[in-house]
Amino acid sequence: MPERRTVALVTLGCARNEVDSEELAGRLEADGWQLVEDAADADVAVVNTCGFVEAAKKDSVDALLEANDLKSHGRTQAVVAVGCMAERYGKELAEALPEADGVLGFDDYTDISDRLQTILSGGIHASHTPRDRRKLLPISPAERQESAAAVALPGHGPTDLPEGVAPASGPRAPLRRRLDGSPVASVKLASGCDRRCSFCAIPSFRGSFISRRPSDVLNETRWLAEQGVKEIMLVSENNTSYGKDLGDIRLLESLLPELAEVDGIERVRVSYLQPAEMRPGLIDVLTSTPKVAPYFDLSFQHSAPGVLRAMRRFGDTDRFLELLDTIRSKAPEAGVRSNFIVGFPGETESDLAELQRFLNGARLDAIGVFGYSDEEGTEAATYDNKLDQDVVAERLAHISRLAEELVSQRAEERVGETLRVLVESVDEEEGVYGRAAHQAPETDGQVLLTSGAGLSVGRMVEVKVVGTEGVDLVAEPLTGSLACSEEAGR
């Protein structure tokens, strides 16, 4: 019997990429590939790249080069690039990086097994020619669902697959294979984006916004719960638009309570919310539904009106602060995080002061700060009033220091609070860590528990916050507080 083909998936970038990797893993395993954790143990190393900003692109190239090095002293015979950077640059990436034996776009995902086999056998699969994926679906959202079957939508793999197609498959099995044992998993709610922010290239290579059907999201969540997942995080480029192409812009409000009722799920988290699209009903559901985290990942980007207009976004400091006041009037413990761009073309000192005014008043739990850099193909790249890179770097350093101080202060405000923490790691030397409802995986802080007695990964425990370490919290479990999976709450 021939030796089984082995493949390793190396994932960079956001949670959306993680979902895509697990769909690729499901397809490959269904076709007989053996999945291995370490690229050095694989015949083929598949690097799921990120193409969002320059730093992420560099990380992707570094990962491809690192995987290529394995070919000289390991089992690895081929290195293949997939993901956003591969989709965005296609042939250009292949020519610039001959170390990659293949550069595959989203259209190759359904035939990923054949593509890898061709490359592994020494054949050549032509790198795809990038195209504007916004043109693949109708302009009108209401007409998109009928056309969706003909368009590659990573992470939208079908559910209700035949027995044996996915691990532990059954009537709810998605085309997905988990790549780790984490009690947290992301679920694609939609793909693409219809917004036209002047600094962002994502819509051009991820396409127009299209929602997954609620039944698919529910089925995948049920399957994940059967795999031991306790928290799901709904991801897309813009969750606040969910349902608009299905005829119901309020569909998320009705879907969230259904997801929260799935057997075994202890927490449902929603990411990627647009401030300009927040509506009272959605705020109500996010702040009052048992097991739905009162967590708001709001994409503010800036707060000075002039900068926001140049970004083709909406709002200002006072409107954003009013939104946060509304949220906290309904859930004082709500978690809020956001990202900001400094040094945008035309940003003045007074614009920067306005952003500082917002940050000082917002009491955000987590803040990401990025210095502006041109992204090819975007409107902002054509703007004339660019700031000197030294000025951008200086403003980035200044706002980053302020952000670090503010999130530490916000963490200190939580001392004395009682929280429900999902245990994510238990180690005799490093201790027991978990996350509360206001902390998303990877991007936000975490909770260090003062005692790990009786705790295991995937358990919910009620704790009292007794201290802080920067953005992280230190908390002690309350006596008899191990939560049963049937308990509701946050």
Short mmCIF file of C-alpha atoms in Angstrom, two decimals:
data_model
loop_
_atom_site.label_atom_id
_atom_site.label_comp_id
_atom_site.label_asym_id
_atom_site.label_seq_id
_atom_site.Cartn_x
_atom_site.Cartn_y
_atom_site.Cartn_z
CA MET A 1 0.00 0.00 0.00
CA PRO A 2 1.45 3.41 -0.96
CA GLU A 3 2.40 5.77 1.87
CA ARG A 4 -0.33 8.20 2.73
CA ARG A 5 0.13 11.77 1.48
CA THR A 6 0.67 14.25 4.29
CA VAL A 7 -0.16 17.95 4.42
CA ALA A 8 0.27 20.73 6.99
CA LEU A 9 -1.70 23.98 7.03
CA VAL A 10 0.09 27.08 8.30
CA THR A 11 -2.43 29.85 8.97
CA LEU A 12 -1.66 33.57 9.20
CA GLY A 13 -3.92 36.55 9.61
CA CYS A 14 -7.40 36.79 11.05
CA ALA A 15 -10.01 34.37 12.37
CA ARG A 16 -11.64 34.29 8.92
CA ASN A 17 -8.47 32.67 7.57
CA GLU A 18 -8.62 30.10 10.37
CA VAL A 19 -12.10 29.06 9.23
CA ASP A 20 -10.89 28.83 5.63
CA SER A 21 -7.97 26.61 6.69
CA GLU A 22 -10.29 24.24 8.52
CA GLU A 23 -12.50 24.00 5.43
CA LEU A 24 -9.43 23.18 3.32
CA ALA A 25 -8.44 20.60 5.94
CA GLY A 26 -11.89 19.02 5.70
CA ARG A 27 -11.66 18.78 1.92
CA LEU A 28 -8.17 17.29 2.02
CA GLU A 29 -8.92 14.74 4.71
CA ALA A 30 -12.07 13.68 2.86
CA ASP A 31 -9.86 12.94 -0.16
CA GLY A 32 -7.39 10.81 1.77
CA TRP A 33 -4.72 13.27 2.84
CA GLN A 34 -3.23 12.88 6.31
CA LEU A 35 -3.14 16.16 8.21
CA VAL A 36 -0.06 16.81 10.33
CA GLU A 37 0.68 19.67 12.69
CA ASP A 38 4.31 20.40 11.82
CA ALA A 39 5.20 21.47 8.29
CA ALA A 40 8.50 19.59 8.64
CA ASP A 41 6.50 16.33 8.81
CA ALA A 42 4.42 17.07 5.71
CA ASP A 43 4.87 16.27 2.04
CA VAL A 44 3.14 19.56 1.26
CA ALA A 45 3.12 22.72 3.39
CA VAL A 46 0.11 24.94 2.61
CA VAL A 47 0.54 28.51 3.85
CA ASN A 48 -2.73 30.39 4.22
CA THR A 49 -1.49 33.94 3.71
CA CYS A 50 -2.77 37.36 4.79
CA GLY A 51 -2.80 40.26 2.34
CA PHE A 52 -4.29 43.02 4.48
CA VAL A 53 -1.40 45.37 5.33
CA GLU A 54 2.33 45.50 4.58
CA ALA A 55 3.39 43.89 7.86
CA ALA A 56 0.99 40.99 7.32
CA LYS A 57 2.27 40.48 3.79
CA LYS A 58 5.84 40.36 5.09
CA ASP A 59 4.84 37.74 7.67
CA SER A 60 3.26 35.69 4.89
CA VAL A 61 6.37 35.85 2.72
CA ASP A 62 8.55 34.93 5.71
CA ALA A 63 6.34 31.92 6.43
CA LEU A 64 6.60 30.75 2.82
CA LEU A 65 10.38 31.10 2.85
CA GLU A 66 10.62 29.28 6.18
CA ALA A 67 8.53 26.43 4.80
CA ASN A 68 10.70 26.35 1.68
CA ASP A 69 13.81 25.87 3.84
CA LEU A 70 12.32 22.58 5.03
CA LYS A 71 12.69 21.15 1.53
CA SER A 72 16.45 20.97 1.95
CA HIS A 73 16.49 19.04 5.23
CA GLY A 74 13.01 17.75 5.95
CA ARG A 75 10.25 15.65 4.48
CA THR A 76 8.62 18.63 2.78
CA GLN A 77 8.60 18.39 -1.00
CA ALA A 78 6.35 21.30 -1.94
CA VAL A 79 5.23 24.67 -0.54
CA VAL A 80 1.93 26.15 -1.70
CA ALA A 81 0.51 29.61 -1.03
CA VAL A 82 -3.24 30.09 -0.58
CA GLY A 83 -5.30 32.79 1.14
CA CYS A 84 -5.73 36.52 0.68
CA MET A 85 -2.22 37.39 -0.46
CA ALA A 86 -2.25 34.56 -3.00
CA GLU A 87 -5.70 35.62 -4.23
CA ARG A 88 -4.77 39.29 -4.38
CA TYR A 89 -1.48 38.95 -6.29
CA GLY A 90 -1.64 35.56 -8.05
CA LYS A 91 0.91 35.39 -10.86
CA GLU A 92 2.75 38.43 -9.54
CA LEU A 93 3.42 36.65 -6.23
CA ALA A 94 4.45 33.47 -8.06
CA GLU A 95 7.00 35.39 -10.13
CA ALA A 96 8.35 37.34 -7.16
CA LEU A 97 8.56 34.26 -4.96
CA PRO A 98 9.76 31.25 -6.97
CA GLU A 99 10.28 29.41 -3.68
CA ALA A 100 6.50 28.77 -3.68
CA ASP A 101 5.74 25.71 -5.82
CA GLY A 102 2.17 26.87 -6.31
CA VAL A 103 0.03 29.98 -5.78
CA LEU A 104 -3.65 29.07 -5.58
CA GLY A 105 -6.63 31.43 -5.53
CA PHE A 106 -10.04 30.96 -3.94
CA ASP A 107 -11.36 29.35 -7.12
CA ASP A 108 -8.93 26.46 -6.55
CA TYR A 109 -10.28 25.59 -3.10
CA THR A 110 -12.95 23.16 -4.24
CA ASP A 111 -10.27 21.20 -6.13
CA ILE A 112 -7.53 21.67 -3.53
CA SER A 113 -6.69 17.94 -3.38
CA ASP A 114 -6.13 17.67 -7.13
CA ARG A 115 -4.12 20.88 -7.17
CA LEU A 116 -1.78 19.69 -4.40
CA GLN A 117 -1.40 16.27 -5.99
CA THR A 118 -0.42 17.86 -9.31
CA ILE A 119 2.18 20.06 -7.62
CA LEU A 120 3.49 17.20 -5.46
CA SER A 121 3.91 15.04 -8.56
CA GLY A 122 6.10 17.67 -10.18
CA GLY A 123 3.40 19.15 -12.39
CA ILE A 124 2.64 22.83 -12.75
CA HIS A 125 -0.68 24.44 -11.98
CA ALA A 126 -0.84 27.91 -13.49
CA SER A 127 -1.15 30.64 -10.87
CA HIS A 128 -4.43 32.45 -11.19
CA THR A 129 -4.86 35.91 -12.63
CA PRO A 130 -6.25 38.25 -9.96
CA ARG A 131 -9.57 39.92 -10.67
CA ASP A 132 -11.94 42.26 -8.88
CA ARG A 133 -14.17 39.78 -7.05
CA ARG A 134 -16.81 42.47 -6.46
CA LYS A 135 -17.84 41.97 -10.08
CA LEU A 136 -18.65 38.28 -9.63
CA LEU A 137 -21.96 38.92 -7.88
CA PRO A 138 -24.87 41.22 -8.79
CA ILE A 139 -24.72 44.80 -7.56
CA SER A 140 -28.09 44.39 -5.85
CA PRO A 141 -27.74 42.39 -2.59
CA ALA A 142 -31.21 40.92 -3.10
CA GLU A 143 -30.04 39.16 -6.29
CA ARG A 144 -26.84 37.66 -4.92
CA GLN A 145 -27.98 34.44 -3.27
CA GLU A 146 -29.08 32.92 -6.59
CA SER A 147 -25.63 33.55 -8.08
CA ALA A 148 -23.64 32.47 -5.02
CA ALA A 149 -23.38 28.80 -6.03
CA ALA A 150 -21.20 29.74 -9.01
CA VAL A 151 -18.74 31.80 -6.94
CA ALA A 152 -15.99 30.47 -4.67
CA LEU A 153 -16.79 31.57 -1.12
CA PRO A 154 -14.17 30.25 1.32
CA GLY A 155 -15.62 29.25 4.67
CA HIS A 156 -19.10 28.79 3.22
CA GLY A 157 -18.72 25.03 2.92
CA PRO A 158 -22.02 23.12 2.90
CA THR A 159 -23.55 21.36 5.87
CA ASP A 160 -25.69 18.19 5.85
CA LEU A 161 -22.92 16.23 4.13
CA PRO A 162 -23.05 12.46 3.57
CA GLU A 163 -21.69 10.16 6.27
CA GLY A 164 -17.89 9.98 6.26
CA VAL A 165 -17.16 13.24 4.45
CA ALA A 166 -16.01 15.08 7.56
CA PRO A 167 -14.56 13.80 10.85
CA ALA A 168 -17.24 12.66 13.33
CA SER A 169 -19.71 13.45 10.59
CA GLY A 170 -23.43 13.17 10.91
CA PRO A 171 -26.47 15.01 9.64
CA ARG A 172 -24.99 18.35 10.73
CA ALA A 173 -21.36 17.85 9.68
CA PRO A 174 -19.86 20.79 7.77
CA LEU A 175 -17.04 20.49 5.29
CA ARG A 176 -14.56 21.35 8.02
CA ARG A 177 -11.91 19.68 10.14
CA ARG A 178 -10.72 21.23 13.38
CA LEU A 179 -7.01 21.89 13.48
CA ASP A 180 -6.67 22.31 17.25
CA GLY A 181 -8.42 21.32 20.44
CA SER A 182 -9.32 24.85 21.54
CA PRO A 183 -12.71 25.27 23.25
CA VAL A 184 -13.20 28.32 20.99
CA ALA A 185 -13.99 28.26 17.26
CA SER A 186 -14.88 30.88 14.69
CA VAL A 187 -17.90 30.51 12.41
CA LYS A 188 -18.24 32.38 9.12
CA LEU A 189 -21.39 34.49 9.14
CA ALA A 190 -20.77 36.10 5.75
CA SER A 191 -18.04 36.97 3.26
CA GLY A 192 -17.04 40.11 1.44
CA CYS A 193 -17.87 43.75 2.03
CA ASP A 194 -19.93 46.40 0.27
CA ARG A 195 -18.33 49.33 2.05
CA ARG A 196 -15.85 51.42 0.09
CA CYS A 197 -13.42 52.66 2.73
CA SER A 198 -10.71 54.53 0.86
CA PHE A 199 -7.82 52.77 2.64
CA CYS A 200 -9.03 49.18 2.31
CA ALA A 201 -8.40 46.71 -0.52
CA ILE A 202 -10.25 43.77 1.04
CA PRO A 203 -13.49 44.05 -1.01
CA SER A 204 -11.52 43.76 -4.25
CA PHE A 205 -10.16 40.32 -3.39
CA ARG A 206 -12.83 39.06 -0.98
CA GLY A 207 -15.74 40.27 -3.10
CA SER A 208 -19.15 41.74 -2.42
CA PHE A 209 -21.00 40.98 0.79
CA ILE A 210 -22.93 37.73 0.91
CA SER A 211 -24.54 36.09 3.93
CA ARG A 212 -24.55 32.43 4.83
CA ARG A 213 -27.98 30.98 5.43
CA PRO A 214 -28.97 30.80 9.11
CA SER A 215 -29.49 27.03 8.87
CA ASP A 216 -25.86 26.55 7.76
CA VAL A 217 -24.56 28.72 10.61
CA LEU A 218 -26.71 26.79 13.10
CA ASN A 219 -25.72 23.39 11.76
CA GLU A 220 -22.04 24.25 11.89
CA THR A 221 -22.40 25.55 15.44
CA ARG A 222 -24.14 22.32 16.51
CA TRP A 223 -21.37 20.28 14.94
CA LEU A 224 -18.70 22.36 16.69
CA ALA A 225 -20.47 21.85 20.00
CA GLU A 226 -20.31 18.09 19.37
CA GLN A 227 -16.54 18.51 18.92
CA GLY A 228 -16.26 20.08 22.39
CA VAL A 229 -16.38 23.76 21.45
CA LYS A 230 -17.78 25.99 24.20
CA GLU A 231 -17.52 29.42 22.59
CA ILE A 232 -18.19 30.41 19.00
CA MET A 233 -17.13 33.70 17.47
CA LEU A 234 -19.09 34.92 14.47
CA VAL A 235 -16.77 36.40 11.87
CA SER A 236 -17.05 38.20 8.56
CA GLU A 237 -15.84 41.47 7.08
CA ASN A 238 -18.97 43.21 8.42
CA ASN A 239 -21.39 41.37 10.70
CA THR A 240 -23.77 44.32 11.01
CA SER A 241 -24.78 43.80 7.34
CA TYR A 242 -25.78 40.17 7.91
CA GLY A 243 -29.09 39.28 6.27
CA LYS A 244 -29.42 42.24 3.94
CA ASP A 245 -29.07 39.95 0.91
CA LEU A 246 -31.52 37.49 2.49
CA GLY A 247 -34.23 40.12 2.76
CA ASP A 248 -33.88 40.78 6.50
CA ILE A 249 -31.26 43.22 7.82
CA ARG A 250 -32.33 42.24 11.37
CA LEU A 251 -31.60 38.56 10.83
CA LEU A 252 -28.67 38.61 13.27
CA GLU A 253 -31.01 39.67 16.07
CA SER A 254 -33.10 36.53 15.60
CA LEU A 255 -30.16 34.19 14.92
CA LEU A 256 -28.19 35.02 18.05
CA PRO A 257 -30.72 33.61 20.57
CA GLU A 258 -30.95 30.41 18.50
CA LEU A 259 -27.17 29.99 18.53
CA ALA A 260 -27.09 30.62 22.28
CA GLU A 261 -29.54 27.75 22.79
CA VAL A 262 -27.35 25.18 21.02
CA ASP A 263 -26.58 22.35 23.43
CA GLY A 264 -23.03 22.64 24.79
CA ILE A 265 -22.39 26.22 23.71
CA GLU A 266 -21.60 28.47 26.66
CA ARG A 267 -20.82 31.73 24.90
CA VAL A 268 -21.58 33.36 21.54
CA ARG A 269 -19.43 36.30 20.50
CA VAL A 270 -19.93 38.66 17.56
CA SER A 271 -16.94 40.41 15.98
CA TYR A 272 -16.46 43.05 13.26
CA LEU A 273 -19.29 45.54 13.84
CA GLN A 274 -19.60 48.81 11.94
CA PRO A 275 -20.51 51.80 14.19
CA ALA A 276 -22.51 53.48 11.42
CA GLU A 277 -24.68 50.37 11.05
CA MET A 278 -25.40 49.68 14.72
CA ARG A 279 -29.11 49.64 15.47
CA PRO A 280 -31.05 49.66 18.76
CA GLY A 281 -32.41 46.14 18.30
CA LEU A 282 -28.96 44.64 17.79
CA ILE A 283 -27.60 46.46 20.86
CA ASP A 284 -30.54 45.09 22.87
CA VAL A 285 -29.87 41.49 21.80
CA LEU A 286 -26.12 41.76 22.41
CA THR A 287 -26.62 43.20 25.90
CA SER A 288 -29.55 41.10 27.16
CA THR A 289 -29.43 37.59 25.66
CA PRO A 290 -28.15 34.85 27.99
CA LYS A 291 -24.88 33.31 26.71
CA VAL A 292 -24.42 36.07 24.12
CA ALA A 293 -21.37 38.09 25.15
CA PRO A 294 -22.01 41.82 25.62
CA TYR A 295 -18.99 42.42 23.44
CA PHE A 296 -18.64 45.17 20.83
CA ASP A 297 -15.81 44.98 18.31
CA LEU A 298 -16.51 48.37 16.75
CA SER A 299 -14.47 49.53 13.77
CA PHE A 300 -14.09 53.26 14.56
CA GLN A 301 -10.76 53.81 12.69
CA HIS A 302 -10.66 57.49 13.73
CA SER A 303 -12.98 60.09 15.29
CA ALA A 304 -12.07 63.37 13.56
CA PRO A 305 -14.86 64.14 11.05
CA GLY A 306 -12.51 65.32 8.29
CA VAL A 307 -10.36 62.20 8.47
CA LEU A 308 -13.41 59.95 8.56
CA ARG A 309 -14.84 61.61 5.45
CA ALA A 310 -11.53 61.13 3.64
CA MET A 311 -11.71 57.48 4.71
CA ARG A 312 -15.26 57.37 3.28
CA ARG A 313 -16.62 56.58 6.72
CA PHE A 314 -19.17 58.24 8.98
CA GLY A 315 -19.38 59.59 12.51
CA ASP A 316 -17.47 61.80 14.90
CA THR A 317 -16.23 61.81 18.49
CA ASP A 318 -19.51 62.83 20.12
CA ARG A 319 -21.65 60.39 18.13
CA PHE A 320 -19.24 57.55 18.92
CA LEU A 321 -19.26 58.42 22.62
CA GLU A 322 -23.08 58.51 22.56
CA LEU A 323 -23.09 55.02 21.05
CA LEU A 324 -20.84 53.76 23.84
CA ASP A 325 -23.03 55.44 26.46
CA THR A 326 -26.07 53.68 25.00
CA ILE A 327 -24.33 50.32 25.14
CA ARG A 328 -23.13 50.79 28.73
CA SER A 329 -26.52 52.05 29.90
CA LYS A 330 -27.84 48.60 29.00
CA ALA A 331 -24.75 46.57 30.04
CA PRO A 332 -22.26 48.48 32.23
CA GLU A 333 -19.85 45.51 32.06
CA ALA A 334 -19.85 45.41 28.23
CA GLY A 335 -16.52 44.94 26.53
CA VAL A 336 -15.53 47.27 23.68
CA ARG A 337 -12.50 47.10 21.41
CA SER A 338 -11.52 48.98 18.26
CA ASN A 339 -8.76 49.70 15.76
CA PHE A 340 -7.46 53.10 14.65
CA ILE A 341 -5.33 54.43 11.80
CA VAL A 342 -3.06 57.40 12.50
CA GLY A 343 -1.17 59.46 9.97
CA PHE A 344 -3.89 59.19 7.33
CA PRO A 345 -3.34 61.57 4.37
CA GLY A 346 -4.35 65.06 5.42
CA GLU A 347 -4.55 64.29 9.16
CA THR A 348 -3.79 67.49 11.08
CA GLU A 349 -2.58 68.04 14.64
CA SER A 350 -6.11 69.05 15.59
CA ASP A 351 -7.44 65.80 14.04
CA LEU A 352 -4.99 63.86 16.20
CA ALA A 353 -6.12 65.82 19.26
CA GLU A 354 -9.73 64.93 18.43
CA LEU A 355 -8.80 61.25 18.27
CA GLN A 356 -7.12 61.58 21.67
CA ARG A 357 -10.27 63.22 23.05
CA PHE A 358 -12.28 60.23 21.91
CA LEU A 359 -9.83 57.67 23.27
CA ASN A 360 -9.72 59.42 26.64
CA GLY A 361 -13.50 59.32 26.92
CA ALA A 362 -14.23 55.93 25.37
CA ARG A 363 -12.92 53.57 28.10
CA LEU A 364 -12.06 50.86 25.57
CA ASP A 365 -10.93 47.43 26.76
CA ALA A 366 -8.59 46.84 23.81
CA ILE A 367 -7.13 49.21 21.22
CA GLY A 368 -5.24 48.41 18.05
CA VAL A 369 -3.28 51.26 16.45
CA PHE A 370 -1.80 51.23 12.95
CA GLY A 371 0.25 53.79 11.09
CA TYR A 372 -1.12 54.60 7.64
CA SER A 373 0.63 53.11 4.63
CA ASP A 374 -0.51 53.04 1.01
CA GLU A 375 -2.32 49.92 -0.16
CA GLU A 376 -2.17 49.54 -3.92
CA GLY A 377 -5.50 49.69 -5.65
CA THR A 378 -7.12 51.85 -2.98
CA GLU A 379 -8.42 55.38 -3.35
CA ALA A 380 -6.30 56.68 -0.47
CA ALA A 381 -3.14 55.61 -2.29
CA THR A 382 -3.93 58.29 -4.90
CA TYR A 383 -4.33 61.11 -2.36
CA ASP A 384 -1.81 63.96 -2.65
CA ASN A 385 -1.61 65.18 0.95
CA LYS A 386 0.49 62.31 2.36
CA LEU A 387 2.30 62.81 5.65
CA ASP A 388 6.02 62.23 5.96
CA GLN A 389 6.71 58.69 7.21
CA ASP A 390 8.64 60.09 10.19
CA VAL A 391 5.52 62.01 11.21
CA VAL A 392 3.37 58.90 10.82
CA ALA A 393 5.82 56.89 12.94
CA GLU A 394 5.89 59.59 15.63
CA ARG A 395 2.08 59.74 15.81
CA LEU A 396 1.85 55.95 15.86
CA ALA A 397 4.25 55.75 18.80
CA HIS A 398 2.41 58.53 20.67
CA ILE A 399 -1.09 57.08 20.24
CA SER A 400 0.17 53.55 20.95
CA ARG A 401 1.60 54.72 24.30
CA LEU A 402 -1.68 56.44 25.12
CA ALA A 403 -3.65 53.33 24.14
CA GLU A 404 -1.51 51.11 26.35
CA GLU A 405 -2.06 53.42 29.31
CA LEU A 406 -5.82 53.66 28.72
CA VAL A 407 -6.48 49.93 28.38
CA SER A 408 -4.48 49.35 31.57
CA GLN A 409 -6.68 51.91 33.34
CA ARG A 410 -9.79 50.23 31.97
CA ALA A 411 -8.55 46.87 33.27
CA GLU A 412 -8.08 48.43 36.72
CA GLU A 413 -11.71 49.58 36.65
CA ARG A 414 -12.71 45.92 36.55
CA VAL A 415 -11.04 45.07 39.85
CA GLY A 416 -13.81 43.81 42.14
CA GLU A 417 -16.06 42.66 39.27
CA THR A 418 -17.43 39.12 39.15
CA LEU A 419 -16.88 37.50 35.74
CA ARG A 420 -17.51 34.17 34.03
CA VAL A 421 -14.23 32.94 32.57
CA LEU A 422 -13.75 30.23 29.96
CA VAL A 423 -10.62 28.27 30.87
CA GLU A 424 -8.34 27.95 27.82
CA SER A 425 -5.01 26.71 29.18
CA VAL A 426 -3.93 24.82 32.29
CA ASP A 427 -0.20 24.46 32.90
CA GLU A 428 1.58 23.57 36.14
CA GLU A 429 4.36 26.07 35.49
CA GLU A 430 2.63 28.88 33.63
CA GLY A 431 -0.67 28.73 35.51
CA VAL A 432 -4.33 28.75 34.45
CA TYR A 433 -5.54 31.27 31.88
CA GLY A 434 -8.93 32.02 30.44
CA ARG A 435 -11.05 34.79 29.01
CA ALA A 436 -14.10 36.68 30.16
CA ALA A 437 -16.96 37.93 28.00
CA HIS A 438 -15.18 41.23 27.27
CA GLN A 439 -12.06 39.48 25.92
CA ALA A 440 -11.93 37.98 22.42
CA PRO A 441 -9.30 35.37 21.48
CA GLU A 442 -5.88 36.61 20.32
CA THR A 443 -6.78 40.31 20.07
CA ASP A 444 -7.69 41.22 23.67
CA GLY A 445 -6.37 40.53 27.15
CA GLN A 446 -6.82 37.41 29.25
CA VAL A 447 -7.46 36.36 32.86
CA LEU A 448 -4.87 34.68 35.07
CA LEU A 449 -6.55 32.58 37.75
CA THR A 450 -4.92 32.48 41.18
CA SER A 451 -5.93 28.84 41.64
CA GLY A 452 -6.37 26.01 39.16
CA ALA A 453 -7.77 23.39 41.54
CA GLY A 454 -10.46 21.35 39.79
CA LEU A 455 -10.21 23.34 36.57
CA SER A 456 -9.77 21.97 33.06
CA VAL A 457 -9.74 23.47 29.57
CA GLY A 458 -13.25 24.24 28.37
CA ARG A 459 -14.79 24.81 31.81
CA MET A 460 -16.60 27.97 32.79
CA VAL A 461 -15.75 29.35 36.20
CA GLU A 462 -17.08 32.34 38.11
CA VAL A 463 -14.27 34.56 39.39
CA LYS A 464 -13.65 37.80 41.21
CA VAL A 465 -11.07 40.19 39.74
CA VAL A 466 -8.40 40.99 42.35
CA GLY A 467 -5.69 42.63 40.28
CA THR A 468 -4.28 43.53 36.88
CA GLU A 469 -1.14 43.02 34.80
CA GLY A 470 -1.42 45.68 32.13
CA VAL A 471 -4.48 44.79 30.04
CA ASP A 472 -4.70 41.33 31.65
CA LEU A 473 -6.72 40.59 34.77
CA VAL A 474 -5.84 38.51 37.81
CA ALA A 475 -8.81 36.76 39.41
CA GLU A 476 -9.63 34.19 42.05
CA PRO A 477 -12.27 31.49 41.45
CA LEU A 478 -15.26 31.79 43.74
CA THR A 479 -16.00 28.83 45.99
CA GLY A 480 -18.21 26.27 44.26
CA SER A 481 -18.26 28.32 41.11
CA LEU A 482 -17.52 25.71 38.44
CA ALA A 483 -20.32 26.29 35.99
CA CYS A 484 -22.29 23.47 34.47
CA SER A 485 -22.82 23.55 30.75
CA GLU A 486 -26.54 24.06 31.29
CA GLU A 487 -26.01 27.38 33.12
CA ALA A 488 -26.87 30.53 31.23
CA GLY A 489 -25.41 33.97 31.67
CA ARG A 490 -22.19 35.78 30.88
#
